[in-house]
Short mmCIF file of N, CA and C in Angstrom, two decimals:
data_model
loop_
_atom_site.label_atom_id
_atom_site.label_comp_id
_atom_site.label_asym_id
_atom_site.label_seq_id
_atom_site.Cartn_x
_atom_site.Cartn_y
_atom_site.Cartn_z
N UNK J 682 7.43 46.91 32.31
CA UNK J 682 7.78 47.59 31.07
C UNK J 682 8.35 48.98 31.36
N UNK J 683 7.73 49.71 32.29
CA UNK J 683 8.22 51.06 32.60
C UNK J 683 9.65 51.02 33.13
N UNK J 684 9.95 50.01 33.93
CA UNK J 684 11.31 49.90 34.48
C UNK J 684 12.30 49.66 33.36
N UNK J 685 11.96 48.79 32.42
CA UNK J 685 12.84 48.51 31.29
C UNK J 685 13.07 49.78 30.47
N UNK J 686 12.00 50.50 30.17
CA UNK J 686 12.11 51.73 29.38
C UNK J 686 12.97 52.74 30.12
N UNK J 687 12.72 52.92 31.39
CA UNK J 687 13.50 53.87 32.18
C UNK J 687 14.98 53.52 32.20
N UNK J 688 15.27 52.26 32.41
CA UNK J 688 16.67 51.80 32.45
C UNK J 688 17.35 52.00 31.08
N UNK J 689 16.66 51.66 30.02
CA UNK J 689 17.22 51.81 28.68
C UNK J 689 17.44 53.28 28.33
N UNK J 690 16.51 54.15 28.73
CA UNK J 690 16.66 55.58 28.46
C UNK J 690 17.86 56.15 29.22
N UNK J 691 18.02 55.75 30.46
CA UNK J 691 19.14 56.25 31.26
C UNK J 691 20.48 55.84 30.66
N UNK J 692 20.52 54.69 30.00
CA UNK J 692 21.76 54.21 29.38
C UNK J 692 21.91 54.71 27.93
N UNK J 693 21.01 55.58 27.51
CA UNK J 693 21.00 56.10 26.14
C UNK J 693 20.90 54.99 25.10
N UNK J 694 20.08 54.00 25.39
CA UNK J 694 19.88 52.87 24.48
C UNK J 694 18.47 52.85 23.89
N UNK J 695 17.67 53.84 24.25
CA UNK J 695 16.28 53.89 23.79
C UNK J 695 15.81 55.33 23.93
N UNK J 696 14.98 55.77 23.01
CA UNK J 696 14.37 57.08 23.15
C UNK J 696 12.86 56.94 23.03
N UNK J 697 12.18 57.90 23.58
CA UNK J 697 10.73 57.92 23.52
C UNK J 697 10.28 59.27 22.97
N UNK J 698 9.02 59.33 22.58
CA UNK J 698 8.40 60.58 22.14
C UNK J 698 7.08 60.72 22.89
N UNK J 699 6.66 61.96 23.06
CA UNK J 699 5.38 62.24 23.70
C UNK J 699 4.36 62.53 22.61
N UNK J 700 3.20 61.89 22.71
CA UNK J 700 2.13 62.09 21.74
C UNK J 700 0.80 62.12 22.49
N UNK J 701 0.14 63.26 22.46
CA UNK J 701 -1.15 63.42 23.14
C UNK J 701 -1.10 62.98 24.60
N UNK J 702 -0.02 63.33 25.28
CA UNK J 702 0.12 63.02 26.69
C UNK J 702 0.60 61.60 26.99
N UNK J 703 0.83 60.81 25.96
CA UNK J 703 1.30 59.43 26.15
C UNK J 703 2.76 59.33 25.73
N UNK J 704 3.51 58.50 26.42
CA UNK J 704 4.90 58.23 26.07
C UNK J 704 4.93 57.04 25.12
N UNK J 705 5.50 57.26 23.95
CA UNK J 705 5.54 56.22 22.92
C UNK J 705 6.98 55.83 22.63
N UNK J 706 7.18 54.57 22.28
CA UNK J 706 8.49 54.06 21.88
C UNK J 706 8.46 53.84 20.37
N UNK J 707 9.18 54.66 19.60
CA UNK J 707 9.18 54.45 18.15
C UNK J 707 9.70 53.06 17.77
N UNK J 708 8.94 52.39 16.95
CA UNK J 708 9.24 51.02 16.55
C UNK J 708 10.57 50.89 15.79
N UNK J 709 11.02 51.97 15.18
CA UNK J 709 12.24 51.94 14.36
C UNK J 709 13.45 51.44 15.14
N UNK J 710 13.41 51.55 16.47
CA UNK J 710 14.56 51.16 17.27
C UNK J 710 14.41 49.78 17.92
N UNK J 711 13.35 49.08 17.57
CA UNK J 711 13.09 47.78 18.19
C UNK J 711 13.22 46.62 17.19
N UNK J 712 13.61 45.47 17.72
CA UNK J 712 13.63 44.27 16.90
C UNK J 712 12.20 43.72 16.79
N UNK J 713 12.01 42.72 16.00
CA UNK J 713 10.67 42.12 15.85
C UNK J 713 10.18 41.50 17.15
N UNK J 714 11.10 41.16 18.06
CA UNK J 714 10.69 40.61 19.35
C UNK J 714 10.49 41.68 20.41
N UNK J 715 10.68 42.96 20.04
CA UNK J 715 10.42 44.04 20.98
C UNK J 715 11.60 44.50 21.80
N UNK J 716 12.77 43.95 21.53
CA UNK J 716 13.98 44.39 22.23
C UNK J 716 14.63 45.55 21.48
N UNK J 717 15.50 46.28 22.16
CA UNK J 717 16.24 47.34 21.50
C UNK J 717 17.18 46.72 20.47
N UNK J 718 17.15 47.23 19.25
CA UNK J 718 18.03 46.74 18.19
C UNK J 718 19.44 47.26 18.48
N UNK J 719 20.41 46.37 18.71
CA UNK J 719 21.75 46.82 19.08
C UNK J 719 22.42 47.71 18.03
N UNK J 720 22.10 47.52 16.76
CA UNK J 720 22.67 48.36 15.72
C UNK J 720 22.10 49.78 15.78
N UNK J 721 20.81 49.87 16.04
CA UNK J 721 20.17 51.19 16.16
C UNK J 721 20.64 51.88 17.44
N UNK J 722 20.86 51.11 18.50
CA UNK J 722 21.39 51.68 19.74
C UNK J 722 22.69 52.43 19.44
N UNK J 723 23.53 51.84 18.59
CA UNK J 723 24.81 52.49 18.25
C UNK J 723 24.60 53.79 17.48
N UNK J 724 23.47 53.93 16.81
CA UNK J 724 23.15 55.18 16.12
C UNK J 724 22.60 56.23 17.08
N UNK J 725 21.71 55.81 17.96
CA UNK J 725 21.04 56.79 18.81
C UNK J 725 21.88 57.27 19.99
N UNK J 726 22.77 56.42 20.47
CA UNK J 726 23.55 56.78 21.66
C UNK J 726 24.31 58.11 21.49
N UNK J 727 25.12 58.29 20.43
CA UNK J 727 25.84 59.56 20.31
C UNK J 727 24.90 60.75 20.09
N UNK J 728 23.78 60.52 19.44
CA UNK J 728 22.85 61.61 19.18
C UNK J 728 22.14 62.05 20.46
N UNK J 729 21.79 61.11 21.30
CA UNK J 729 21.20 61.46 22.59
C UNK J 729 22.22 62.21 23.45
N UNK J 730 23.45 61.74 23.46
CA UNK J 730 24.49 62.42 24.24
C UNK J 730 24.75 63.84 23.73
N UNK J 731 24.54 64.05 22.43
CA UNK J 731 24.73 65.38 21.85
C UNK J 731 23.55 66.31 22.13
N UNK J 732 22.46 65.74 22.66
CA UNK J 732 21.32 66.55 23.04
C UNK J 732 20.12 66.49 22.12
N UNK J 733 20.13 65.60 21.15
CA UNK J 733 18.98 65.46 20.26
C UNK J 733 17.81 64.89 21.05
N UNK J 734 16.61 65.44 20.85
CA UNK J 734 15.45 64.94 21.59
C UNK J 734 14.72 63.87 20.78
N UNK J 735 13.69 63.29 21.35
CA UNK J 735 12.99 62.15 20.76
C UNK J 735 12.46 62.36 19.37
N UNK J 736 11.68 63.43 19.14
CA UNK J 736 11.09 63.65 17.82
C UNK J 736 12.17 63.93 16.78
N UNK J 737 13.16 64.73 17.16
CA UNK J 737 14.25 65.03 16.22
C UNK J 737 15.05 63.78 15.89
N UNK J 738 15.26 62.95 16.89
CA UNK J 738 15.98 61.71 16.69
C UNK J 738 15.20 60.77 15.79
N UNK J 739 13.90 60.66 16.03
CA UNK J 739 13.05 59.82 15.19
C UNK J 739 13.12 60.29 13.73
N UNK J 740 13.02 61.63 13.54
CA UNK J 740 13.09 62.17 12.18
C UNK J 740 14.43 61.85 11.53
N UNK J 741 15.55 62.01 12.28
CA UNK J 741 16.86 61.73 11.72
C UNK J 741 16.97 60.27 11.28
N UNK J 742 16.44 59.37 12.06
CA UNK J 742 16.52 57.94 11.75
C UNK J 742 15.68 57.55 10.54
N UNK J 743 14.59 58.26 10.30
CA UNK J 743 13.61 57.78 9.32
C UNK J 743 13.51 58.62 8.05
N UNK J 744 14.32 59.67 7.93
CA UNK J 744 14.28 60.54 6.76
C UNK J 744 15.56 60.37 5.93
N UNK J 745 15.48 60.61 4.63
CA UNK J 745 16.70 60.60 3.81
C UNK J 745 17.72 61.58 4.40
N UNK J 746 18.98 61.18 4.36
CA UNK J 746 20.02 61.93 5.05
C UNK J 746 21.19 62.23 4.12
N UNK J 747 21.63 63.48 4.10
CA UNK J 747 22.74 63.89 3.26
C UNK J 747 24.05 63.20 3.62
N UNK J 748 24.23 62.86 4.89
CA UNK J 748 25.45 62.17 5.30
C UNK J 748 25.51 60.74 4.77
N UNK J 749 24.38 60.27 4.28
CA UNK J 749 24.29 58.91 3.73
C UNK J 749 23.84 58.95 2.26
N UNK J 750 24.21 60.01 1.57
CA UNK J 750 23.87 60.18 0.14
C UNK J 750 22.38 60.03 -0.11
N UNK J 751 21.56 60.58 0.80
CA UNK J 751 20.12 60.54 0.63
C UNK J 751 19.44 59.27 1.11
N UNK J 752 20.20 58.36 1.65
CA UNK J 752 19.59 57.13 2.17
C UNK J 752 19.09 57.36 3.60
N UNK J 753 18.24 56.47 4.08
CA UNK J 753 17.62 56.57 5.39
C UNK J 753 18.45 55.80 6.41
N UNK J 754 18.89 56.46 7.49
CA UNK J 754 19.74 55.79 8.48
C UNK J 754 19.18 54.46 9.00
N UNK J 755 17.89 54.42 9.30
CA UNK J 755 17.30 53.19 9.84
C UNK J 755 17.33 52.04 8.83
N UNK J 756 17.43 52.35 7.56
CA UNK J 756 17.55 51.32 6.53
C UNK J 756 19.02 50.96 6.30
N UNK J 757 19.87 51.97 6.25
CA UNK J 757 21.30 51.71 6.02
C UNK J 757 21.88 50.84 7.13
N UNK J 758 21.45 51.06 8.37
CA UNK J 758 22.01 50.30 9.49
C UNK J 758 21.79 48.79 9.32
N UNK J 759 20.78 48.40 8.58
CA UNK J 759 20.49 46.98 8.36
C UNK J 759 21.52 46.32 7.44
N UNK J 760 22.10 47.11 6.54
CA UNK J 760 23.03 46.54 5.57
C UNK J 760 24.47 46.97 5.76
N UNK J 761 24.67 48.14 6.39
CA UNK J 761 26.02 48.65 6.62
C UNK J 761 26.03 49.46 7.91
N UNK J 762 26.06 48.72 9.02
CA UNK J 762 25.98 49.36 10.35
C UNK J 762 27.13 50.33 10.58
N UNK J 763 28.31 50.02 10.10
CA UNK J 763 29.45 50.91 10.28
C UNK J 763 29.26 52.23 9.59
N UNK J 764 28.76 52.20 8.37
CA UNK J 764 28.51 53.44 7.62
C UNK J 764 27.46 54.28 8.32
N UNK J 765 26.39 53.65 8.79
CA UNK J 765 25.34 54.37 9.50
C UNK J 765 25.87 54.96 10.80
N UNK J 766 26.71 54.21 11.51
CA UNK J 766 27.29 54.71 12.77
C UNK J 766 28.20 55.90 12.53
N UNK J 767 28.96 55.88 11.46
CA UNK J 767 29.81 57.03 11.13
C UNK J 767 28.97 58.27 10.85
N UNK J 768 27.85 58.10 10.16
CA UNK J 768 26.96 59.23 9.89
C UNK J 768 26.38 59.77 11.19
N UNK J 769 26.02 58.88 12.08
CA UNK J 769 25.48 59.28 13.38
C UNK J 769 26.53 60.07 14.18
N UNK J 770 27.74 59.57 14.20
CA UNK J 770 28.83 60.26 14.91
C UNK J 770 29.08 61.64 14.31
N UNK J 771 29.08 61.73 13.00
CA UNK J 771 29.32 63.03 12.34
C UNK J 771 28.20 64.01 12.66
N UNK J 772 26.95 63.53 12.65
CA UNK J 772 25.83 64.41 12.96
C UNK J 772 25.87 64.84 14.42
N UNK J 773 26.22 63.94 15.31
CA UNK J 773 26.36 64.30 16.73
C UNK J 773 27.42 65.38 16.91
N UNK J 774 28.53 65.27 16.17
CA UNK J 774 29.58 66.28 16.25
C UNK J 774 29.07 67.63 15.74
N UNK J 775 28.26 67.62 14.67
CA UNK J 775 27.67 68.85 14.15
C UNK J 775 26.76 69.50 15.20
N UNK J 776 25.98 68.68 15.87
CA UNK J 776 25.07 69.19 16.91
C UNK J 776 25.88 69.84 18.03
N UNK J 777 26.93 69.17 18.47
CA UNK J 777 27.77 69.71 19.55
C UNK J 777 28.41 71.04 19.13
N UNK J 778 28.92 71.10 17.90
CA UNK J 778 29.54 72.35 17.42
C UNK J 778 28.51 73.48 17.39
N UNK J 779 27.31 73.19 16.89
CA UNK J 779 26.27 74.21 16.81
C UNK J 779 25.86 74.68 18.21
N UNK J 780 25.80 73.76 19.15
CA UNK J 780 25.42 74.11 20.52
C UNK J 780 26.51 74.96 21.17
N UNK J 781 27.75 74.61 20.94
CA UNK J 781 28.86 75.35 21.54
C UNK J 781 28.98 76.76 20.99
N UNK J 782 28.64 76.95 19.70
CA UNK J 782 28.78 78.27 19.08
C UNK J 782 27.56 79.15 19.34
N UNK J 783 26.49 78.57 19.83
CA UNK J 783 25.26 79.35 20.07
C UNK J 783 25.34 80.21 21.31
#
């Protein structure tokens, strides 16, 4: 399992969070069989590349989002993956701009 997690993290296909000294894999990015959800991978990849960390990424996926008219990215991706991916790309661009101007 550790090898799979490590490989997926290196490819920006999975993120983890630290909780009380333990590394956790947020369920929001997994299918019911425990594999990485390919649609969610398309959302997290640009955000990880932009420098978003695990907790911030989890919050972005699971909270209402202005780029999606108040809808939750992890829910939108189930019905309109393209729309969710565009929101992810736009947010990643915002992160990069903010980092460059800082």
